[in-house]
mmCIF file of N, CA and C in Angstrom:
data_model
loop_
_atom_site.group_PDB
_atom_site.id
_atom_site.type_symbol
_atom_site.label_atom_id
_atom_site.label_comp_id
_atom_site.label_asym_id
_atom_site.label_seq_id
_atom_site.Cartn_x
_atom_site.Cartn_y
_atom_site.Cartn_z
ATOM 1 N N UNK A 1 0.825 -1.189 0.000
ATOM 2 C CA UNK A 1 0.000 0.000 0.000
ATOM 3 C C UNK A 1 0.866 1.249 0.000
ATOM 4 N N UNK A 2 0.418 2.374 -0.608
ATOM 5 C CA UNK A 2 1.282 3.427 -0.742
ATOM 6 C C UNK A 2 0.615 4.192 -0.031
ATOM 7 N N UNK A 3 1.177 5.135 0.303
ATOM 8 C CA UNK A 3 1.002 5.854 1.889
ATOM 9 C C UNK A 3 0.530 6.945 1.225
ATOM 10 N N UNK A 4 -0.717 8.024 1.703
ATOM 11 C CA UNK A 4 -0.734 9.390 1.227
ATOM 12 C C UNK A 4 -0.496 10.406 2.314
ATOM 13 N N UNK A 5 0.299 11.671 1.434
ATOM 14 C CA UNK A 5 1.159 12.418 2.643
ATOM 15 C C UNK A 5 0.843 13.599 1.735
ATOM 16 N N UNK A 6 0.682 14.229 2.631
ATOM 17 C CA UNK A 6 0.475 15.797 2.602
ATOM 18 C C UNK A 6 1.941 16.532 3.420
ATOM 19 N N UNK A 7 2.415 17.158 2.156
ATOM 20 C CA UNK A 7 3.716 17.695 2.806
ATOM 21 C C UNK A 7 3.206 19.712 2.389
ATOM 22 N N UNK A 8 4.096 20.021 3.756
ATOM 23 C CA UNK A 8 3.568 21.800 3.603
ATOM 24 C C UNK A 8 4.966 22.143 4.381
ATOM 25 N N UNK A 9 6.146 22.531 3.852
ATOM 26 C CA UNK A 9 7.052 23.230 4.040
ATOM 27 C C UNK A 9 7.096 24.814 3.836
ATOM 28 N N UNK A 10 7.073 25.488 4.853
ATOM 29 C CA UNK A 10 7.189 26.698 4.650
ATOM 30 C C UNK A 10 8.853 26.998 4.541
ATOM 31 N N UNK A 11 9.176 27.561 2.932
ATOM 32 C CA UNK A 11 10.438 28.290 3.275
ATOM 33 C C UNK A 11 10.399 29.758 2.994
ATOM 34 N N UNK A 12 11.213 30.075 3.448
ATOM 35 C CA UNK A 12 11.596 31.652 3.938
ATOM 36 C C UNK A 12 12.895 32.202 3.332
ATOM 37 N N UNK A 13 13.103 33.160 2.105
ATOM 38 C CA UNK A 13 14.542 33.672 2.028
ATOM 39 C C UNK A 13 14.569 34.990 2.498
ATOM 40 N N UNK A 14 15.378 35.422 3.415
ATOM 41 C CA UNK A 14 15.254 36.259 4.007
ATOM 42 C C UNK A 14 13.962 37.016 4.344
ATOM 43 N N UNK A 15 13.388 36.353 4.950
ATOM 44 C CA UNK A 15 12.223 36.959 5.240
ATOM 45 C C UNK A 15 11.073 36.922 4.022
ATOM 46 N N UNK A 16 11.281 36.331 3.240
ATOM 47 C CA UNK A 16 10.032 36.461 2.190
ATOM 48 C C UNK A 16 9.932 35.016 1.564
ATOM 49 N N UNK A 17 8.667 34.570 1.557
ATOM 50 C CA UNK A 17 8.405 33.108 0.948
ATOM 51 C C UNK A 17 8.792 33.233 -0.475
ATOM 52 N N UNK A 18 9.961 32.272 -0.401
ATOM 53 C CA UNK A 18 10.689 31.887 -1.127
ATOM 54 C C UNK A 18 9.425 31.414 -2.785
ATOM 55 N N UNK A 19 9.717 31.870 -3.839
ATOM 56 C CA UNK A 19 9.265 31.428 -5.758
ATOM 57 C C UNK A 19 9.498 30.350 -6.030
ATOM 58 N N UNK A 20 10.536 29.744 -5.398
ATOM 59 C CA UNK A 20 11.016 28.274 -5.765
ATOM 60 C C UNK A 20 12.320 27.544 -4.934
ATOM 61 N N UNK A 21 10.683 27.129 -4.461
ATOM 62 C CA UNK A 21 11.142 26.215 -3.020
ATOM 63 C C UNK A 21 12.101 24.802 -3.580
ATOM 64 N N UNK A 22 12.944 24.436 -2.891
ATOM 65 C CA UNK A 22 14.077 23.301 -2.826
ATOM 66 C C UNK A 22 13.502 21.985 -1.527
ATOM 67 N N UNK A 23 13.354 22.266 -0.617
ATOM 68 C CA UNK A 23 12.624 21.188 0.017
ATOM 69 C C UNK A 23 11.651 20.346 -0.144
ATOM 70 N N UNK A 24 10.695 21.159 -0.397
ATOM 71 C CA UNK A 24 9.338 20.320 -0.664
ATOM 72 C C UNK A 24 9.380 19.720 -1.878
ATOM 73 N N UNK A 25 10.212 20.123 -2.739
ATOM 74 C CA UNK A 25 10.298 19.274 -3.971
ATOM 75 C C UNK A 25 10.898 17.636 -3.919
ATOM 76 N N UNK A 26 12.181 17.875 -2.966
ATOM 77 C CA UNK A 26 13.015 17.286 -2.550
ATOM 78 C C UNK A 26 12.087 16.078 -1.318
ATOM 79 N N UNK A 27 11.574 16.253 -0.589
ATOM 80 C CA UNK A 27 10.833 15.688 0.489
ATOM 81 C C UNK A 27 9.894 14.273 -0.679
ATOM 82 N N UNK A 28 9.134 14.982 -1.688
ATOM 83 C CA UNK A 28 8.709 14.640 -1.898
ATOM 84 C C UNK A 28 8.729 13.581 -3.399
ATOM 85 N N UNK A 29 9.639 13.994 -4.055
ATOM 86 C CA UNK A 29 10.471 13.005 -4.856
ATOM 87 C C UNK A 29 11.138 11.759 -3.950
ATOM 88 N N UNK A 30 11.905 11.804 -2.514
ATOM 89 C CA UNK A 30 12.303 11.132 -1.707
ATOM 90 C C UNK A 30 10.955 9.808 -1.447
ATOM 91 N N UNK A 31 10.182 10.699 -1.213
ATOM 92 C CA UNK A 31 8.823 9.595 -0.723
ATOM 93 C C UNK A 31 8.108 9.082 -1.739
ATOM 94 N N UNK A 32 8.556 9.613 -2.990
ATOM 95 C CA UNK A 32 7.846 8.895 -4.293
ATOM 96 C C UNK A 32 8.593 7.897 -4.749
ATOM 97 N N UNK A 33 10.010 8.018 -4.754
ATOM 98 C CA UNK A 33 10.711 7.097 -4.893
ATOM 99 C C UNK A 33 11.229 6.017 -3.924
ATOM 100 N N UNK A 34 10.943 6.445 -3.168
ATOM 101 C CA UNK A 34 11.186 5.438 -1.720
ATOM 102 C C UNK A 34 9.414 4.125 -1.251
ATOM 103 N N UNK A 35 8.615 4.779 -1.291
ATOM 104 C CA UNK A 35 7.332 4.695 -0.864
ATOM 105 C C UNK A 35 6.522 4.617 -1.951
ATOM 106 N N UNK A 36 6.912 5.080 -3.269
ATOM 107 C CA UNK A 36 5.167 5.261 -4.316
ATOM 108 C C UNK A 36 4.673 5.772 -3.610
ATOM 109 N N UNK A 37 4.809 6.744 -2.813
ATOM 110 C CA UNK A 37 3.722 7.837 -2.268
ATOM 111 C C UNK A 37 2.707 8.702 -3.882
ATOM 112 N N UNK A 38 1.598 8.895 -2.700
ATOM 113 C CA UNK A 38 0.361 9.485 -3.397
ATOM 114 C C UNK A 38 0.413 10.859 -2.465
ATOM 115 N N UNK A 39 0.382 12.005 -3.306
ATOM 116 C CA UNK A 39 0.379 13.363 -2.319
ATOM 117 C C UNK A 39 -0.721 13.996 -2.412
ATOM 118 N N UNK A 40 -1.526 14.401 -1.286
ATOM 119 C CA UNK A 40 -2.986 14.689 -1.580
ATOM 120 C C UNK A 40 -3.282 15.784 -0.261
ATOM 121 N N UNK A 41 -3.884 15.895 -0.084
ATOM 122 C CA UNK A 41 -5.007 17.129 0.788
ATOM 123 C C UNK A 41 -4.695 16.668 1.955
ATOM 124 N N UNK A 42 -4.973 17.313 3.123
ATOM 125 C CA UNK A 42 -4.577 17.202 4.376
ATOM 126 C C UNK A 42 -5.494 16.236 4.774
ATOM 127 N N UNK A 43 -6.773 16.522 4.733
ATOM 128 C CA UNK A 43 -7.986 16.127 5.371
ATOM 129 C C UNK A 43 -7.357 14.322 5.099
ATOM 130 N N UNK A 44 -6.896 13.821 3.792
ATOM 131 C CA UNK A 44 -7.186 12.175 3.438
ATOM 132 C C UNK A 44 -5.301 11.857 3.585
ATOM 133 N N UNK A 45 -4.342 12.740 4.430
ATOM 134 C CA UNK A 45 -3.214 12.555 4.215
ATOM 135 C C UNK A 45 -2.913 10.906 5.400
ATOM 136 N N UNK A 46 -2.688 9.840 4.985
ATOM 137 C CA UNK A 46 -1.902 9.119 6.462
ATOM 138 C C UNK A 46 -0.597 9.993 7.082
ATOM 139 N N UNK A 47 0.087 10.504 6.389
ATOM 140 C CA UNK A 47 1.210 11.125 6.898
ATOM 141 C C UNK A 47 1.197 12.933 7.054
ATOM 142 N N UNK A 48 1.345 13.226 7.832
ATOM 143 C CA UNK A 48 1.236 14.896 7.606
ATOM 144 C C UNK A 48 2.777 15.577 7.623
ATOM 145 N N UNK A 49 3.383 15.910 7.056
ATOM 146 C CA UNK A 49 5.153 16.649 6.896
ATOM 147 C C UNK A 49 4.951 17.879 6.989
ATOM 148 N N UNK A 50 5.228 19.054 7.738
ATOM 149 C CA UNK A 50 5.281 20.219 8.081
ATOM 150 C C UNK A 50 6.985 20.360 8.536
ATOM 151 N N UNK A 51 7.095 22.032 7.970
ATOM 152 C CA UNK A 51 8.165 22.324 8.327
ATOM 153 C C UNK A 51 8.183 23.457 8.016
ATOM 154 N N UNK A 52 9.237 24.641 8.593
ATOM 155 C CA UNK A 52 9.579 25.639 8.955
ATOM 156 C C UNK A 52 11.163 25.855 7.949
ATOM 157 N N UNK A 53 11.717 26.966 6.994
ATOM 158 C CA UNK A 53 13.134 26.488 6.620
ATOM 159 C C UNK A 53 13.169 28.157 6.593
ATOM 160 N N UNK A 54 14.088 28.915 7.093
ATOM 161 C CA UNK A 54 13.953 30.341 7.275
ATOM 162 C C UNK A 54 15.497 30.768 7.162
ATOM 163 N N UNK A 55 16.100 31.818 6.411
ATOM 164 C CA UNK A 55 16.873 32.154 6.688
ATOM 165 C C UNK A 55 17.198 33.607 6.769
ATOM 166 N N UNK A 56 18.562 33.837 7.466
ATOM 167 C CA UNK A 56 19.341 35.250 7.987
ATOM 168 C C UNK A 56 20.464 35.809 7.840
ATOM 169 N N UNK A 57 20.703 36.785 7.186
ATOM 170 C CA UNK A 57 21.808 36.977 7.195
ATOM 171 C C UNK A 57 22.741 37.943 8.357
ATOM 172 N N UNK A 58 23.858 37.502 8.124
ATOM 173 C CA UNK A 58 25.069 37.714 8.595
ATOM 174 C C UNK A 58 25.138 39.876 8.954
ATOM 175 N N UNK A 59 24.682 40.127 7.736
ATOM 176 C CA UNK A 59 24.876 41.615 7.908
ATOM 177 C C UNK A 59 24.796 41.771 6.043
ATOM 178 N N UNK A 60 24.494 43.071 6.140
ATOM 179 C CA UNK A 60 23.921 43.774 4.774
ATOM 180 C C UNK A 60 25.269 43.944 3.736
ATOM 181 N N UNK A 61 26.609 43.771 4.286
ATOM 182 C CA UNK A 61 27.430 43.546 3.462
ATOM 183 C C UNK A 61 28.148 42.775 3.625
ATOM 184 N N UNK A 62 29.068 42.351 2.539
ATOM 185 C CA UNK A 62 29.907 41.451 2.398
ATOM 186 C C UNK A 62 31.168 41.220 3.646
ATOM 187 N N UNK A 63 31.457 40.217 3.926
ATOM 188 C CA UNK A 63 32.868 40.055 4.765
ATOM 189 C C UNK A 63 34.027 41.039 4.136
ATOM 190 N N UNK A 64 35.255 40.719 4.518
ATOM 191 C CA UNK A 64 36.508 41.226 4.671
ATOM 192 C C UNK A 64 36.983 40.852 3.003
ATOM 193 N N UNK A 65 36.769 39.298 2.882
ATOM 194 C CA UNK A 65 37.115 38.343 1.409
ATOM 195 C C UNK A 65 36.066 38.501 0.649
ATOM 196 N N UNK A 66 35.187 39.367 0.595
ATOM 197 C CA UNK A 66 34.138 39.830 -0.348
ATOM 198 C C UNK A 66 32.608 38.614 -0.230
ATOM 199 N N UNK A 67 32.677 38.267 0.981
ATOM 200 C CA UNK A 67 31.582 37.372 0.549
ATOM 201 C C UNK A 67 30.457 37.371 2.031
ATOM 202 N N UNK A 68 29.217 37.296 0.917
ATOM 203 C CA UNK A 68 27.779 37.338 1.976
ATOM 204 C C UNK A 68 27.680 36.080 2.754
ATOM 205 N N UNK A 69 27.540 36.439 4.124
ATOM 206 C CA UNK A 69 27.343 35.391 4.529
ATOM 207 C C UNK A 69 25.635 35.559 4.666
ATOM 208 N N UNK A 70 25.052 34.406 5.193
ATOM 209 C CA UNK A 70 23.606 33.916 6.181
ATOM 210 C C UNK A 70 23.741 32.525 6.457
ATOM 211 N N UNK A 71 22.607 32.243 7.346
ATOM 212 C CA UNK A 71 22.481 31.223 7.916
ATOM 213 C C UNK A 71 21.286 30.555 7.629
ATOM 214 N N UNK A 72 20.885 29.100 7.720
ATOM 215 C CA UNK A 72 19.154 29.120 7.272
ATOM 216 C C UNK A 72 19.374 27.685 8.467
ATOM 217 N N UNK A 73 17.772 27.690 8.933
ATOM 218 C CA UNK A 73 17.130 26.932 10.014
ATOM 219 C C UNK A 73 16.288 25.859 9.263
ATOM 220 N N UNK A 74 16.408 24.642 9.756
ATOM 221 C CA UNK A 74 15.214 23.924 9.212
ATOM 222 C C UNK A 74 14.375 23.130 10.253
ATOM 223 N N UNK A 75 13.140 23.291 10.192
ATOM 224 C CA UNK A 75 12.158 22.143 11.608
ATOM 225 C C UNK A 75 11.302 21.318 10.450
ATOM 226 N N UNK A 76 11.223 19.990 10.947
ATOM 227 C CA UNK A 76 10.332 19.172 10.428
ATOM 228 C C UNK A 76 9.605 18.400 11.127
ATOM 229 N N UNK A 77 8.470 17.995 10.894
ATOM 230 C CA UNK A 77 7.938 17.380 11.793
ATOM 231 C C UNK A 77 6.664 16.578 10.907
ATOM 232 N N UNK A 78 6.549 15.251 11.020
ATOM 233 C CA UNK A 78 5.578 14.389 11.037
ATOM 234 C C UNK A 78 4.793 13.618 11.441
ATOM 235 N N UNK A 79 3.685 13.811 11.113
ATOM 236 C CA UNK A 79 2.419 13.336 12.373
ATOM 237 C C UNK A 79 1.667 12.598 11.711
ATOM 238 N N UNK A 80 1.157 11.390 12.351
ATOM 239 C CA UNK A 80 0.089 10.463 11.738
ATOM 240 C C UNK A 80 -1.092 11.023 11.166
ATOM 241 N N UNK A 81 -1.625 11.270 10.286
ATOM 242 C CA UNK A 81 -2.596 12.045 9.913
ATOM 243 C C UNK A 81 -4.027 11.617 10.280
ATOM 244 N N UNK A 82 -4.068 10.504 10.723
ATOM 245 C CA UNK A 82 -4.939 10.070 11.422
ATOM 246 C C UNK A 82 -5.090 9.870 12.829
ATOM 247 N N UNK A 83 -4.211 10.054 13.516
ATOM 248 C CA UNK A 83 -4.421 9.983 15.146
ATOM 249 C C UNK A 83 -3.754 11.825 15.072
ATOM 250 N N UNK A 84 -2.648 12.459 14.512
ATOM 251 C CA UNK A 84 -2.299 13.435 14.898
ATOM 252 C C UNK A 84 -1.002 13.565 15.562
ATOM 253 N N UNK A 85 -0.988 12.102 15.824
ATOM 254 C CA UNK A 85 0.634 11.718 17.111
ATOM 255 C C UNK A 85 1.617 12.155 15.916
ATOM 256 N N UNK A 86 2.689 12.745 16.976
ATOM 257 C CA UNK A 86 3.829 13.044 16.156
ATOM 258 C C UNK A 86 4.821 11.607 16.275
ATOM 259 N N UNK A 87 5.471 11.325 14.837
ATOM 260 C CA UNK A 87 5.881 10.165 14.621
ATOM 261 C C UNK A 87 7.476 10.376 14.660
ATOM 262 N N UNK A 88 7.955 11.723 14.054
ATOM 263 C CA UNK A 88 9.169 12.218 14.044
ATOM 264 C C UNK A 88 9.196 13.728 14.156
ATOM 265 N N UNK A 89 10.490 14.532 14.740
ATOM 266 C CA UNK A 89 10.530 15.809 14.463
ATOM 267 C C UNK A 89 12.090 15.838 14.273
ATOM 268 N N UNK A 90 12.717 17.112 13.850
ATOM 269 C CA UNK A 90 13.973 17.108 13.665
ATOM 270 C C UNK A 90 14.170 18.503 13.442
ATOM 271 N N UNK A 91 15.208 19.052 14.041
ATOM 272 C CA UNK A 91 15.131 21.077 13.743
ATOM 273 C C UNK A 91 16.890 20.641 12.770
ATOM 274 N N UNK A 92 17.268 21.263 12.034
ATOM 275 C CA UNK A 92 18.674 21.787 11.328
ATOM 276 C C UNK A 92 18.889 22.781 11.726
ATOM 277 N N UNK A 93 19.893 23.065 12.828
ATOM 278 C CA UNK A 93 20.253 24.493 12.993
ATOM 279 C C UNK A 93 21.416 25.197 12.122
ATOM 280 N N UNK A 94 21.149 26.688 12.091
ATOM 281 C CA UNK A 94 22.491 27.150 11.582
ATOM 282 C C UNK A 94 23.529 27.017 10.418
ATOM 283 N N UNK A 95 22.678 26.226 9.449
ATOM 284 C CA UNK A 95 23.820 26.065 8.374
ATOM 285 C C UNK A 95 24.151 27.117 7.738
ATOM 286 N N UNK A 96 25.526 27.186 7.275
ATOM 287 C CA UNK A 96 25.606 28.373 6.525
ATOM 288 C C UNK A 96 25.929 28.730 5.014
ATOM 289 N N UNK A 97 25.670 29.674 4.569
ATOM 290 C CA UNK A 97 25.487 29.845 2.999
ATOM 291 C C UNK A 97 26.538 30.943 2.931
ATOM 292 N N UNK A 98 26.891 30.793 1.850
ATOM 293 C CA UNK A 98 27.966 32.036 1.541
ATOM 294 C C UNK A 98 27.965 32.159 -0.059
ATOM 295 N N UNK A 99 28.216 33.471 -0.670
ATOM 296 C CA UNK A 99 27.868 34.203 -2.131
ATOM 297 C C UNK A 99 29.102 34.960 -2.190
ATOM 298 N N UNK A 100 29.577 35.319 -3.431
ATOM 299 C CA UNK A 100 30.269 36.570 -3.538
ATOM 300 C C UNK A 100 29.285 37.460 -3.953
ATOM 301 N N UNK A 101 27.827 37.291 -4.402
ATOM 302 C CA UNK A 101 27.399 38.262 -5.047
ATOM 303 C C UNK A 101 26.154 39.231 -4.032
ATOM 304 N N UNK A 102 25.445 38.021 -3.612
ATOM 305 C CA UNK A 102 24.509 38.767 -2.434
ATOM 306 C C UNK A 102 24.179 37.826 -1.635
ATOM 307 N N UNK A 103 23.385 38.152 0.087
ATOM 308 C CA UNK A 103 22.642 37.463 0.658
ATOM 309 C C UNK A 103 21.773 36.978 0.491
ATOM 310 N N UNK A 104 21.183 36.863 -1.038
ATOM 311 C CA UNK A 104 20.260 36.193 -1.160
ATOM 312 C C UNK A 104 20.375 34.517 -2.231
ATOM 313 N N UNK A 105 21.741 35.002 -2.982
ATOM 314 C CA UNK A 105 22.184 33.348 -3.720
ATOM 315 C C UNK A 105 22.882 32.906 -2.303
ATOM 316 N N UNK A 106 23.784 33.866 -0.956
ATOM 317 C CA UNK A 106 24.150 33.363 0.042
ATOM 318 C C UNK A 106 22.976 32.568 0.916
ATOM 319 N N UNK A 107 21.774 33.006 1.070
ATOM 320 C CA UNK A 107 20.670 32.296 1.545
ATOM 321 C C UNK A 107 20.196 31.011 0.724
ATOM 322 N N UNK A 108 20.117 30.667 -0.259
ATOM 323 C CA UNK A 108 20.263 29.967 -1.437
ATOM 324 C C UNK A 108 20.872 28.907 -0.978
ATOM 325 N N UNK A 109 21.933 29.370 -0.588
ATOM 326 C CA UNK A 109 22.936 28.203 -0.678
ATOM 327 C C UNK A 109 23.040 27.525 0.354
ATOM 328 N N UNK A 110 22.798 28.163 1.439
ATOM 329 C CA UNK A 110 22.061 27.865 2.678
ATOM 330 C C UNK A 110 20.896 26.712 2.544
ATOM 331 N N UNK A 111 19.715 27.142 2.013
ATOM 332 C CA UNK A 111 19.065 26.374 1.749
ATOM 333 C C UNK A 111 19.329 24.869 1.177
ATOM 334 N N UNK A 112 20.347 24.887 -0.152
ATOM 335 C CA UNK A 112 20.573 23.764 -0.824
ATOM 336 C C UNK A 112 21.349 23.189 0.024
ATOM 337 N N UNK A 113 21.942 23.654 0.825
ATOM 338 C CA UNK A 113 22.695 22.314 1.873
ATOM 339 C C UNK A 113 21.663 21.989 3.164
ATOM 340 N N UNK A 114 21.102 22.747 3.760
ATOM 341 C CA UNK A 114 19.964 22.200 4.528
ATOM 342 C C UNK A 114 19.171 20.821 3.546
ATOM 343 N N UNK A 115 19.195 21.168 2.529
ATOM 344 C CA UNK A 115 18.183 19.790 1.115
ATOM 345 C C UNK A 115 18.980 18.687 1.376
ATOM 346 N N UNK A 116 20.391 19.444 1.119
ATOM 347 C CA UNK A 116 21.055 17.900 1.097
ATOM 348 C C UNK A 116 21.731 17.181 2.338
ATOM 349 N N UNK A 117 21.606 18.088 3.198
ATOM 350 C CA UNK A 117 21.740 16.960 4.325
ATOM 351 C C UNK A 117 20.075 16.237 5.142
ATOM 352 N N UNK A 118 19.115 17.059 4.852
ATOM 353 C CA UNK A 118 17.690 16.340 5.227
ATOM 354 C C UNK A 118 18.115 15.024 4.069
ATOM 355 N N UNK A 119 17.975 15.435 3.137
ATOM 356 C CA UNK A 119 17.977 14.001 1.800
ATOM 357 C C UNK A 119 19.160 13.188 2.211
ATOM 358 N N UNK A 120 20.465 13.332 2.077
ATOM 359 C CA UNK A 120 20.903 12.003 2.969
ATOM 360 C C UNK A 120 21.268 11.530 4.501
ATOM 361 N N UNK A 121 20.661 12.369 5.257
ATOM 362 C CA UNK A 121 20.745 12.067 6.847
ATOM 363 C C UNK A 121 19.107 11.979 7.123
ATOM 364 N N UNK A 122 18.386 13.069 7.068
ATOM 365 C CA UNK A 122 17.149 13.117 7.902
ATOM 366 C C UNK A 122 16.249 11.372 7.123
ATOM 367 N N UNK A 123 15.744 12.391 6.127
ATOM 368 C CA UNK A 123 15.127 11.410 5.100
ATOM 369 C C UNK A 123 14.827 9.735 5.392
ATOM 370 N N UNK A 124 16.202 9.625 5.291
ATOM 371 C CA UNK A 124 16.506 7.705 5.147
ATOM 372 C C UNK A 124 15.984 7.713 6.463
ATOM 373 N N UNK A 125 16.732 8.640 8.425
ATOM 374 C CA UNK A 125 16.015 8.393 9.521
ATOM 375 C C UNK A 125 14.436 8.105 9.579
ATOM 376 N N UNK A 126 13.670 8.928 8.621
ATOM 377 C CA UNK A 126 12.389 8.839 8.500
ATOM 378 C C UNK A 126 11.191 8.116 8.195
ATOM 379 N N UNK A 127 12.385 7.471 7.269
ATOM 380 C CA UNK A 127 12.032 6.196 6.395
ATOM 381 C C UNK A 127 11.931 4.920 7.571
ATOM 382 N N UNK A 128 12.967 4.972 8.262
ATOM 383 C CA UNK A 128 13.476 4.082 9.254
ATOM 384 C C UNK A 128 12.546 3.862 10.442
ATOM 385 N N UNK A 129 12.185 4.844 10.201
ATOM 386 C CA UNK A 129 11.232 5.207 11.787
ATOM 387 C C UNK A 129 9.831 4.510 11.302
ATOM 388 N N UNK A 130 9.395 5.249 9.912
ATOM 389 C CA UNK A 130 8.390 4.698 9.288
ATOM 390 C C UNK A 130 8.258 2.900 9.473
ATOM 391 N N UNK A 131 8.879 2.523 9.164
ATOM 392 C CA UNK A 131 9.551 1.422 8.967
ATOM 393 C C UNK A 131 8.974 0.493 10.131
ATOM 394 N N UNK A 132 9.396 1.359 11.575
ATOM 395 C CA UNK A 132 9.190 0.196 12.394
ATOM 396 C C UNK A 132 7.929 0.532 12.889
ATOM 397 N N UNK A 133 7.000 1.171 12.814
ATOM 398 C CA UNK A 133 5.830 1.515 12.941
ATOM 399 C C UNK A 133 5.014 0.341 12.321
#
């Protein structure tokens, strides 16, 4: 049976919801290819994926070596969509992004490594957890 999951990642680049999000794409290719997941509406989801991915920068200009820093946060959390119980949560603190050009490909980049360490650390945990349920 393939599981249906309703995933709702909020990301944030500097303060403004991000045009083209990297997580939720990512979350959810993971569970299609892992699971044959079916992604659907909250109300009929078995799995519910929420998360928080926000980032900050460092300061309005560049370092000393010409480059923007920020930082970006990630929380996730999944709950049985039918009882509500939380099954897993996991926060990413602090990773950091760096640009020569601005804080915002520096937030960027931030982001794409928060992707890729959920995709090969969190992810597979999730799977795992799933697993023994």
């Amino acid at each position: 049976n393939s599981p249906s999951i309703f995933v709702n990642i909020e990301e944030k680049l500097l303060g403004k919801e991000t045009e083209n999000p990297i997580i939720t794409p990512m979350i959810k290719e993971f569970f299609s290819n892992n699971l044959f997941a079916n992604f659907v509406k909250i109300e009929s989801a078995d799995l519910i994926v929420r998360g928080n991915v926000n980032t900050s920068k460092k300061s309005d200009s560049p370092n000393e070596w010409g480059i923007y820093q920020t930082f970006t946060d990630a929380t996730i959390t999944i709950l049985n969509g039918r009882t509500g119980d939380e099954i897993y949560s996991v926060t990413v603190p602090k990773m950091q992004g760096a640009d020569f050009n601005s804080n915002e490909g520096s937030a960027k980049e931030g982001i794409k490594k928060i992707s890729k360490k959920l995709e090969t650390i969190t992810m597979p945990q999730i799977l795992k957890r799933m697993e023994e349920l």
